[in-house]
Coordinates of C-alpha atoms in Angstrom, one line a residue:
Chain N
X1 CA 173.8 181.5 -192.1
X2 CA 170.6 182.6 -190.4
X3 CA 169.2 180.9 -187.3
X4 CA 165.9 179.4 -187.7
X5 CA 163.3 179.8 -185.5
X6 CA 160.0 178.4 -184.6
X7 CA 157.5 180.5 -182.5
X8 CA 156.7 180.2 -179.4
X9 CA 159.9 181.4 -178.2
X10 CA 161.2 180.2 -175.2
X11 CA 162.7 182.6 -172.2
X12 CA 165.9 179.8 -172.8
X13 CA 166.0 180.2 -176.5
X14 CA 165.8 183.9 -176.6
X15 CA 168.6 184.1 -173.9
X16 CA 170.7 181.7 -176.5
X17 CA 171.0 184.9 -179.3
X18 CA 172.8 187.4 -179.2
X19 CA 172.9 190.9 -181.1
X20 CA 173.9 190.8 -184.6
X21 CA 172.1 187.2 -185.3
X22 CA 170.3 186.9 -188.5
X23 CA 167.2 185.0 -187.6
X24 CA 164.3 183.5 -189.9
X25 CA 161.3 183.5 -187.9
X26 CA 158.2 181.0 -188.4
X27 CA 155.5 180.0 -186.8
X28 CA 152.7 182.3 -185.1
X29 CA 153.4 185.7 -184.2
X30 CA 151.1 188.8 -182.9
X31 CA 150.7 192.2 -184.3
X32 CA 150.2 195.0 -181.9
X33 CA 151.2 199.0 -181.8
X34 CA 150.2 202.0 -179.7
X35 CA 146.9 201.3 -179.3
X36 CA 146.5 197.6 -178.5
X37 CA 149.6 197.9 -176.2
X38 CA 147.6 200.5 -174.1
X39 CA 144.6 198.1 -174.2
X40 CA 146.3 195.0 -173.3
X41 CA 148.3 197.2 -170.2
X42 CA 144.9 198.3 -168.7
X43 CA 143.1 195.0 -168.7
X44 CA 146.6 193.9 -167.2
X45 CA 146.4 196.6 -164.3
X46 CA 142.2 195.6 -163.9
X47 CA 143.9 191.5 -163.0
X48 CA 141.5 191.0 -166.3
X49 CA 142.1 187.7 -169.1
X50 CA 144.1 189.5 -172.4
X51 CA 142.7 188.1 -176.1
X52 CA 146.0 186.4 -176.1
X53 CA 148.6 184.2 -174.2
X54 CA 151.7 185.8 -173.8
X55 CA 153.5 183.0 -172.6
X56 CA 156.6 182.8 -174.9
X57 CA 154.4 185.0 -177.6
X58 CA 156.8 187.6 -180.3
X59 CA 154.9 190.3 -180.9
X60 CA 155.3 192.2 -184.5
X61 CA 154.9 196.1 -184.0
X62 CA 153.2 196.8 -187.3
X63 CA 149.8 197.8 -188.7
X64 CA 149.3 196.5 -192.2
X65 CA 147.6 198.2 -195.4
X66 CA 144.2 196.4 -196.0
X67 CA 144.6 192.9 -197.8
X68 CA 143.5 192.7 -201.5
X69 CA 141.1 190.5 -202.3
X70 CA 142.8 186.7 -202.1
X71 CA 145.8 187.9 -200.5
X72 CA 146.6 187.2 -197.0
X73 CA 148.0 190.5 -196.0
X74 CA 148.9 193.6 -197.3
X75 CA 152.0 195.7 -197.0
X76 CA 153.7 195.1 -193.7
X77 CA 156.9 196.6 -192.4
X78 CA 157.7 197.7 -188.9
X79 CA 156.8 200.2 -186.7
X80 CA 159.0 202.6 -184.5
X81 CA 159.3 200.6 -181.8
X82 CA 159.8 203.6 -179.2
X83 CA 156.2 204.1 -178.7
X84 CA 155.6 201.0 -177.4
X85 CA 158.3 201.6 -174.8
X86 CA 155.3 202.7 -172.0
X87 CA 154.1 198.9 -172.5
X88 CA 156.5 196.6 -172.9
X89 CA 157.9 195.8 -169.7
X90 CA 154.4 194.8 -168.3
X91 CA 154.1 192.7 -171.6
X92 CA 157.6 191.3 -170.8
X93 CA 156.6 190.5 -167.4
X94 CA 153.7 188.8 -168.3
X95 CA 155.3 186.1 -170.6
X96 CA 156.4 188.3 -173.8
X97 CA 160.1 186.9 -175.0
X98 CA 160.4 188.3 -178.8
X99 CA 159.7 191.9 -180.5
X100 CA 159.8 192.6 -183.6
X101 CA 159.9 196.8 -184.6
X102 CA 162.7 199.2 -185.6
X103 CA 164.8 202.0 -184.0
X104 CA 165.8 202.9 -180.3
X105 CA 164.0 201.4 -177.3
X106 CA 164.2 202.6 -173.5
X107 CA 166.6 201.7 -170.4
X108 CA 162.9 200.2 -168.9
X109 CA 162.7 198.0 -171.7
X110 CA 166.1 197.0 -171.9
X111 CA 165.9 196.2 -168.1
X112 CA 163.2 194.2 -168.5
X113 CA 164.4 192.1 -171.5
X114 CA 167.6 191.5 -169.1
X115 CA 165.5 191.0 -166.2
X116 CA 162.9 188.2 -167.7
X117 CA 164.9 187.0 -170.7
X118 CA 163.5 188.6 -173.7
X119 CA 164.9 190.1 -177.3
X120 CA 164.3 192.6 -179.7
X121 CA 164.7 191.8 -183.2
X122 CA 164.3 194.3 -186.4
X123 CA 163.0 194.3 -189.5
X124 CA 163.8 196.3 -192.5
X125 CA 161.8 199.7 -192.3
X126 CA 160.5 200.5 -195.4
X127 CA 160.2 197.3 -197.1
X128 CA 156.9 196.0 -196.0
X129 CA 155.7 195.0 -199.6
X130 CA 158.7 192.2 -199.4
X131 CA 158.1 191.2 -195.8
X132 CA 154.7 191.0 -196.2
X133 CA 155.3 188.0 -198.5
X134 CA 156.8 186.4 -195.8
X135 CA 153.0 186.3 -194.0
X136 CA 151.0 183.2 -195.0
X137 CA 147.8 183.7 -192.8
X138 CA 145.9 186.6 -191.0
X139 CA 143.3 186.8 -188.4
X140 CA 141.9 189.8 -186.5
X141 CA 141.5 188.1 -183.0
X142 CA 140.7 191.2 -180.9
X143 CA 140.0 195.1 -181.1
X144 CA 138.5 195.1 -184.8
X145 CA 137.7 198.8 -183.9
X146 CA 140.9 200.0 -183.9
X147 CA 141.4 199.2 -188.4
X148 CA 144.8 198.6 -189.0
X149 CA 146.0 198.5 -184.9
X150 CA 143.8 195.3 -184.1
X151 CA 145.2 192.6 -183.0
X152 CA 146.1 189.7 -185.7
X153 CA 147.2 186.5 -185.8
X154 CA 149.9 185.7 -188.2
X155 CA 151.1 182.8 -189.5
X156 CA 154.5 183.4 -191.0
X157 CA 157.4 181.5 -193.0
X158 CA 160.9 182.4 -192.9
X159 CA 160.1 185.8 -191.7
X160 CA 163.5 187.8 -191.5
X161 CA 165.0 189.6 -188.2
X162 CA 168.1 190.8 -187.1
X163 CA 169.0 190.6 -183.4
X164 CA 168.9 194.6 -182.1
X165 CA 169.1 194.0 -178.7
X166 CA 169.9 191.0 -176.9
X167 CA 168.7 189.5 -172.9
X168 CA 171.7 190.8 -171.7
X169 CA 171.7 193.9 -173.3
X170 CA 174.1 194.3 -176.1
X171 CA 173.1 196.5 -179.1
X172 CA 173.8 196.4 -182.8
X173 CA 172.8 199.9 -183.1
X174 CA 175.5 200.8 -181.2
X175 CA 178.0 197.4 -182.0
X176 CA 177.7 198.1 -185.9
X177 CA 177.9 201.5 -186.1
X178 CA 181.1 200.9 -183.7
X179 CA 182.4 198.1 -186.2
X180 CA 181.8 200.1 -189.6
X181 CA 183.9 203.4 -188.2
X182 CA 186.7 201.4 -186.8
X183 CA 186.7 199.8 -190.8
X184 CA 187.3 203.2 -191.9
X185 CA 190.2 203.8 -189.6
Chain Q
X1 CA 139.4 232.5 -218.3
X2 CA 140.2 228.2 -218.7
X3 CA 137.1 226.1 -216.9
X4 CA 137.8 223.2 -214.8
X5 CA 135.9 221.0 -213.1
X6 CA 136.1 219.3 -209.2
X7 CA 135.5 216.1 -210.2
X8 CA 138.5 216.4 -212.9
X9 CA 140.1 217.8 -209.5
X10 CA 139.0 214.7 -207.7
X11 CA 140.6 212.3 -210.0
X12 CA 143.7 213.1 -210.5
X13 CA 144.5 213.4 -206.6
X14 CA 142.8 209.9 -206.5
X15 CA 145.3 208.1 -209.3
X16 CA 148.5 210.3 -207.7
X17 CA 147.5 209.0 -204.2
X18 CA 147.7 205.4 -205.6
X19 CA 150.3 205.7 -207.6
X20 CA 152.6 207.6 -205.1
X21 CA 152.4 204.7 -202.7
X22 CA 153.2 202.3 -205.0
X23 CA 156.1 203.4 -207.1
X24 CA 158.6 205.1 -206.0
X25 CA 160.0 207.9 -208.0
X26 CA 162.6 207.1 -210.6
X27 CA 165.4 209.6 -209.2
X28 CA 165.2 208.0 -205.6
X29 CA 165.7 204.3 -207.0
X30 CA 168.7 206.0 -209.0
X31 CA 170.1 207.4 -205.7
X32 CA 169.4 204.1 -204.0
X33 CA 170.6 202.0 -206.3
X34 CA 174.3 204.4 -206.7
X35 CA 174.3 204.3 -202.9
X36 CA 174.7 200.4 -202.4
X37 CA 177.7 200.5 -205.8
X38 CA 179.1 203.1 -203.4
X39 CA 178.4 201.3 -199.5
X40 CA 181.8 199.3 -198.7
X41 CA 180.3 197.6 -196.0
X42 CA 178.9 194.5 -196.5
X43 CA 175.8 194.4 -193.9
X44 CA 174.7 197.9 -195.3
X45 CA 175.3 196.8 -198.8
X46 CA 172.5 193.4 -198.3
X47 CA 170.0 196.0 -196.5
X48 CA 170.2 198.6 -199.6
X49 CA 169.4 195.3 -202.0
X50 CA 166.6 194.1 -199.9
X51 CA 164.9 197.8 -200.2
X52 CA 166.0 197.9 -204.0
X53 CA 164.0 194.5 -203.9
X54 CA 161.2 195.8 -202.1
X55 CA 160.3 198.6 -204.4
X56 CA 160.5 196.3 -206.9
X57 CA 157.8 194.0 -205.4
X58 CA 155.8 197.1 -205.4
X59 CA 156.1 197.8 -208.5
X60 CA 155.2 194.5 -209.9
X61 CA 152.1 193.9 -207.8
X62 CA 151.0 197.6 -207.1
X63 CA 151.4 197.0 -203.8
X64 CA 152.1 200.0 -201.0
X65 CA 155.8 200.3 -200.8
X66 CA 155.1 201.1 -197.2
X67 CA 152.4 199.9 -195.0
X68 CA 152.9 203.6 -193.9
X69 CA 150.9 205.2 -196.3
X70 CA 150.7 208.6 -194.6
X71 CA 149.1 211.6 -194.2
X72 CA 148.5 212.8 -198.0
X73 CA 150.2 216.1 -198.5
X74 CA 148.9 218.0 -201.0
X75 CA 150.6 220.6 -202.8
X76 CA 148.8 222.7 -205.5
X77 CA 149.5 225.6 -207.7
X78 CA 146.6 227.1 -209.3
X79 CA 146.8 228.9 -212.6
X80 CA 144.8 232.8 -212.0
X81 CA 143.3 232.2 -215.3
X82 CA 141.5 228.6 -214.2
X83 CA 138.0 229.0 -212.9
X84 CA 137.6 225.4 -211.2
X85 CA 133.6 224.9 -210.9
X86 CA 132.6 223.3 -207.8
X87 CA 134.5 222.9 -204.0
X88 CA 138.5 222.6 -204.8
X89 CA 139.3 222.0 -201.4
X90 CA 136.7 219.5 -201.0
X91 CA 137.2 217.9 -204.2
X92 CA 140.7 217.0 -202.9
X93 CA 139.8 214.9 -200.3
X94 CA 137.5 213.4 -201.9
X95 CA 140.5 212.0 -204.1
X96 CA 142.5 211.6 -201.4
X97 CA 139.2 209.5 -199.8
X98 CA 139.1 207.3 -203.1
X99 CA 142.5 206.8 -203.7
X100 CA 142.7 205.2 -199.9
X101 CA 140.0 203.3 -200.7
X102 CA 140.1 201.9 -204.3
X103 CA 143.8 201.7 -204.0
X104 CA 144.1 199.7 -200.4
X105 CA 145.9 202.0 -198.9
X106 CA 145.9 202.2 -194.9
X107 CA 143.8 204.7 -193.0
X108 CA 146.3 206.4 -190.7
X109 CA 144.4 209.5 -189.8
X110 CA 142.9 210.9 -186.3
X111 CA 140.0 213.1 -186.6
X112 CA 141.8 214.7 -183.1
X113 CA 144.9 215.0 -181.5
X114 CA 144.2 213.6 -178.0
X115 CA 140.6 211.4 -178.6
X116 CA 142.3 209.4 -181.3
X117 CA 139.4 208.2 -183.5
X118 CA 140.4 207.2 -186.9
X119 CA 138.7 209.0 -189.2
X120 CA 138.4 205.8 -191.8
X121 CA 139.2 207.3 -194.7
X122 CA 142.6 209.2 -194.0
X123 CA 141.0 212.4 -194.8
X124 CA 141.7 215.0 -194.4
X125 CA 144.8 215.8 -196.3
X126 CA 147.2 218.4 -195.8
X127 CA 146.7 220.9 -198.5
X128 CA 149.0 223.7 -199.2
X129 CA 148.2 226.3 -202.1
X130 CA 150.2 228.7 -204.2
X131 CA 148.4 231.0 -206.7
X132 CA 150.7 231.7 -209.8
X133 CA 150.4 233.0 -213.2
X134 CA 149.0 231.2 -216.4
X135 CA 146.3 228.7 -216.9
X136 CA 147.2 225.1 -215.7
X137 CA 146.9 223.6 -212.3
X138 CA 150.1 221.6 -211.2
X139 CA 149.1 219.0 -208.3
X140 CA 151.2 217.0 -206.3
X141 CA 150.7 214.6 -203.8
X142 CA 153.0 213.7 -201.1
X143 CA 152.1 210.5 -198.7
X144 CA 154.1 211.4 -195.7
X145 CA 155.1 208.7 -193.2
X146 CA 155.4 209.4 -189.4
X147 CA 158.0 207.4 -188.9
X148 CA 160.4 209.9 -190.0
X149 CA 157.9 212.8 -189.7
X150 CA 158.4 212.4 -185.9
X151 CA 162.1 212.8 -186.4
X152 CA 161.4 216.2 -187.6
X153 CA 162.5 219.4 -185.4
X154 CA 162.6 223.2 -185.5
X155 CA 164.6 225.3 -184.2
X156 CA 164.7 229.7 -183.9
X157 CA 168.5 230.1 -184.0
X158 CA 169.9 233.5 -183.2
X159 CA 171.6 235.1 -186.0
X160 CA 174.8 235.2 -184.5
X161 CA 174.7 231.6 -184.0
X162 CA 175.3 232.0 -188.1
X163 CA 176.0 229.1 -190.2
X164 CA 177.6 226.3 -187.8
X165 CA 174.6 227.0 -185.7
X166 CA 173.0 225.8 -188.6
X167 CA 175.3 223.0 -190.2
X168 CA 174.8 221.8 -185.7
X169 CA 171.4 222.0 -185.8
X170 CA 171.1 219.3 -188.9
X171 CA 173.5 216.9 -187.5
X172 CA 172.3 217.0 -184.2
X173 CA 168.6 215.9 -185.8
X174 CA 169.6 213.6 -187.8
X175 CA 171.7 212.1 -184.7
X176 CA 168.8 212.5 -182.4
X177 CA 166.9 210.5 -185.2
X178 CA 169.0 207.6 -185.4
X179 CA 167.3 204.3 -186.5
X180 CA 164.0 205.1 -185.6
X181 CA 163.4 207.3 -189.7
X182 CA 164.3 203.9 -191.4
X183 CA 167.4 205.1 -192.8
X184 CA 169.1 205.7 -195.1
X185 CA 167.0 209.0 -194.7
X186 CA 166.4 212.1 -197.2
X187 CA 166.8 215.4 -194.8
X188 CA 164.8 218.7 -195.6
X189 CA 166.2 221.5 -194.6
X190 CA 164.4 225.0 -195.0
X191 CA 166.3 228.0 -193.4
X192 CA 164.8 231.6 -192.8
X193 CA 161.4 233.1 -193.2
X194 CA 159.2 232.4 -189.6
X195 CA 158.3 229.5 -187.8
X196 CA 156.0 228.2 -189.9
X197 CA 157.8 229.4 -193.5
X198 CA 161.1 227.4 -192.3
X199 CA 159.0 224.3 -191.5
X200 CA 157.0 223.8 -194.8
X201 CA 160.3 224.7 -197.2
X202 CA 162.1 221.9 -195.3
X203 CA 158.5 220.1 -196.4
X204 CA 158.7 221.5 -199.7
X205 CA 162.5 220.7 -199.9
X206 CA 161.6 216.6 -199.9
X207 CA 159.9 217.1 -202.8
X208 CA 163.4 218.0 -205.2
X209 CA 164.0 215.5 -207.4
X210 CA 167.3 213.0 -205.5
X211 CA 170.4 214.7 -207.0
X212 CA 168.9 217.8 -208.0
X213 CA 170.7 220.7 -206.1
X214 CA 169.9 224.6 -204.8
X215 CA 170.1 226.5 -207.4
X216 CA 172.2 229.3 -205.4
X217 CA 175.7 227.8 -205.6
X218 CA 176.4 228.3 -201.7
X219 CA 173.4 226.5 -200.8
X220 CA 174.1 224.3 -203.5
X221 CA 177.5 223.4 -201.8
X222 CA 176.2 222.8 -198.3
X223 CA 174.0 220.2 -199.1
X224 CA 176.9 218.6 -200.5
X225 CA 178.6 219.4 -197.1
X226 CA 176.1 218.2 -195.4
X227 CA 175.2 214.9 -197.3
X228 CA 179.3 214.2 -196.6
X229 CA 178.9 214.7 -192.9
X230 CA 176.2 212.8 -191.9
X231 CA 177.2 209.6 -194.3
X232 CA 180.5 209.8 -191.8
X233 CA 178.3 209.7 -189.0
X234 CA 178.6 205.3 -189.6
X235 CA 174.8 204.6 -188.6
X236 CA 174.3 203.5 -192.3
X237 CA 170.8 201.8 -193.7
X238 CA 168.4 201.1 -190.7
X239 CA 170.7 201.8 -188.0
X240 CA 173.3 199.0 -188.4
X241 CA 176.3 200.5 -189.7
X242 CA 178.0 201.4 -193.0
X243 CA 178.3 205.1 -194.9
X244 CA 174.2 205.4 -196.3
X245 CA 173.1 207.2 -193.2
X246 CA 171.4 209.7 -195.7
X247 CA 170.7 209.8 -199.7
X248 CA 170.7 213.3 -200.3
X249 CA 170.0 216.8 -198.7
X250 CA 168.3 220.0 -199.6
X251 CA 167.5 223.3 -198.4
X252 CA 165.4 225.7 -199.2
X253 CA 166.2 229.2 -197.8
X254 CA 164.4 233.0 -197.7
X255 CA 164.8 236.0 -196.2
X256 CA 164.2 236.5 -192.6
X257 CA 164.1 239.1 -189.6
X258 CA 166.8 241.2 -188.7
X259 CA 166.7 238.7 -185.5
X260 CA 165.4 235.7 -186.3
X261 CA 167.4 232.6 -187.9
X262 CA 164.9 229.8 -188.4
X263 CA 166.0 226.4 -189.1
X264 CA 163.7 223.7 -189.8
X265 CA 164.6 220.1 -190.5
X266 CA 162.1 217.6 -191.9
X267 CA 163.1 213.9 -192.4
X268 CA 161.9 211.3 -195.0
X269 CA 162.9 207.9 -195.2
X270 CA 163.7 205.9 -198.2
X271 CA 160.4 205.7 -199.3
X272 CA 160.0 209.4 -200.3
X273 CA 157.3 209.3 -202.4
X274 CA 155.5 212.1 -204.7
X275 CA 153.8 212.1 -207.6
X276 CA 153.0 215.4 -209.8
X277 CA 150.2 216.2 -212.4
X278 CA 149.6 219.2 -214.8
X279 CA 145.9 219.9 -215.8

């Protein structure tokens, strides 16, 4: 059975899963790639106020197609969550407890998810026409400019996650890969 | 001498762009759907139906199957007995502008490497162009995620490094690669040629229909090879484990240099999307 979860995330809850969980997120959650991770990171390094409060925040790597007219979003899958390796630990530092992206992530990261109590969840890459239906609400609240890497507000239901990589470091990359070949003898 | 015009160019690049995004070709939801009968494990198995699922979605409500809607690759093969009246080249991005825009696709282009300004319209497209004989023009467009794209390598093998220099080079990208592609990946190889010949046929080689196979029997039988020996690699669909690592290979091969063994590897994701016209 999945774990339900409501946003914000707590340093306490995130430190409770563990890799492998199925989660079902709701609540508000932040999308931000490249871009607004670089922007955040320099007002961080300047000692100036971000557009958001990090405390406890899960944020979504992912920049949506535009929404049709009456929808709330439009496609929205994951991002390759690599890029955003340069960022996250100051993000982490500063209150961060949940990602949500896809593929590898750096011993920096990984350090600092152990270090402040933190987790990495993934999404299905590729499928953002389903998850997208998981999105109720949207709302650019900083860097318009940057079109489909500005920051938005989401409201979500039921969003679904997997555990990746836990606070203390275990990783179903590794874990499931390591299950599925001892199956097969 | 057949007349065409740009603006019949124009809209045909702008339906394939919108169409490409949203439905995914019938081969790869045959492959897909023949993977997860054949995926034992049951975590694997649950990801393949939720991307059977998703395309599904897509189809229903025309929606992007990806919110990675690429750069558009454009492939064309023009007739030498079509005059086209007016600016081809321009009349494809102009399709490729309208099909971004009518079909809400996302804008995923820098007008420059290093400034990083988004051009707004995802233009310009990647156009590639092959003159051959008759009187039609064959277009196809090719959205091209970077997800996987960044996966990609090259690689100028020496000839006595032969063919398990080549069979190493594959794995070891597709290893490198890991999650990050979204797998269960398709992997196009092209071997031979130059640099630059080695890295559009493994381009070109994404666009074979899923299941189709080189139609030299030796090539033909190391894409089977290959397929076998990645999908016992265990990473399975996104990363988490099972046999769909990979839902097909192909390669594309020419001759080369008496010194030279170019290898090329280009890697799609599920989503690889095309869509072809003849005018």
């Amino acid at each position: 059975m999945p774990i339900s979860l409501t946003t914000p995330l707590s340093r306490e809850q995130a430190r409770t899963l563990k890799a492998g969980d199925s989660c079902l997120l709701s609540g508000v959650i932040y999308t931000a790639r490249d871009a607004a991770h670089k922007r955040l990171c320099d007002l961080a390094a300047q000692g100036k106020e971000l557009p958001l409060d990090l405390k406890d925040a899960v944020i979504y790597f992912v920049g949506p197609t535009p929404a049709r007219p009456g929808e709330a979003i439009g496609s929205a899958g994951p991002t390759t969550s690599y890029r955003m390796d340069a960022y996250s630990p100051t993000l982490i530092a500063l209150g961060q407890t949940g990602m949500i992206g896809k593929g590898k992530r750096g011993l920096e990261v990984i350090d600092a998810m152990k270090t402040h109590g933190a987790v990495y969840f993934g999404a299905i890459g590729g499928c953002g026409a389903l998850l997208s239906q998981c999105i109720k609400k949207a709302e650019i609240i900083a860097y318009e400019d940057l079109g489909a890497e500005a920051i938005r507000r989401l409201e979500v239901e039921n969003f679904p996650v997997v555990v990746v990589i836990d606070s203390q470091g275990n990783n179903l990359y590794e874990t499931g890969r390591a299950g599925y070949l001892e199956s097969q003898g | 001498m057949r007349e065409m015009t740009a603006q019949q160019i124009t809209d045909v690049v702008r339906r394939l762009c919108m169409e490409a995004n949203c439905h995914l070709p019938q081969d790869m939801k045959a492959r897909i759907e023949e993977s997860r009968d054949q995926e034992s494990w049951p975590q694997a198995r649950e990801i393949l139906e939720r991307i059977i699922e998703n395309y599904r979605i897509a189809d229903a409500h025309d929606r992007p199957i990806c919110q990675d809607t690429g750069m558009a690759c454009v492939f064309v093969k023009v007739g030498q007995e079509v005059h086209i009246q007016g600016n081809l080249t321009e009349a494809i991005h102009e399709g490729v502008r309208q099909g971004y825009d009518q079909g809400y696709l996302r804008k995923s282009v820098v007008r420059d490497p290093l400034d990083r300004v988004n051009t707004g319209d995802n233009t310009p497209a990647m156009i590639y162009y092959d003159l051959v004989p008759g009187d039609r023009v064959e277009i196809t467009v090719a959205p091209k995620g970077f997800g996987s794209e960044n996966m990609s390598q090259i690689k100028m093998l020496k000839p006595s490094d032969g063919l398990q220099g080549v069979k190493d080079f594959i794995l070891k990208a597709v290893e490198d690669a890991g999650p990050n592609p979204c797998p269960p990946i398709v992997v196009g190889v092209g071997v031979g040629g130059t640099f630059d010949k080695a890295a559009l046929m493994a381009k070109q080689a994404l666009l074979r229909p899923a299941g189709s196979h080189n139609p030299v029997p030796f090539y033909a039988q190391l894409e089977e090879e290959m397929l076998e020996a990645i999908n016992r690699l265990g990473m399975g669909p996104q990363g988490f484990g099972g046999k769909t690592t990979a839902l097909a290979v192909n390669i594309e091969q020419c001759p080369t240099h008496i010194a030279g063994l170019p290898v090329a590897v280009n890697i799609n994701c599920h989503v690889t999307r095309h869509q072809t016209e003849v005018l």
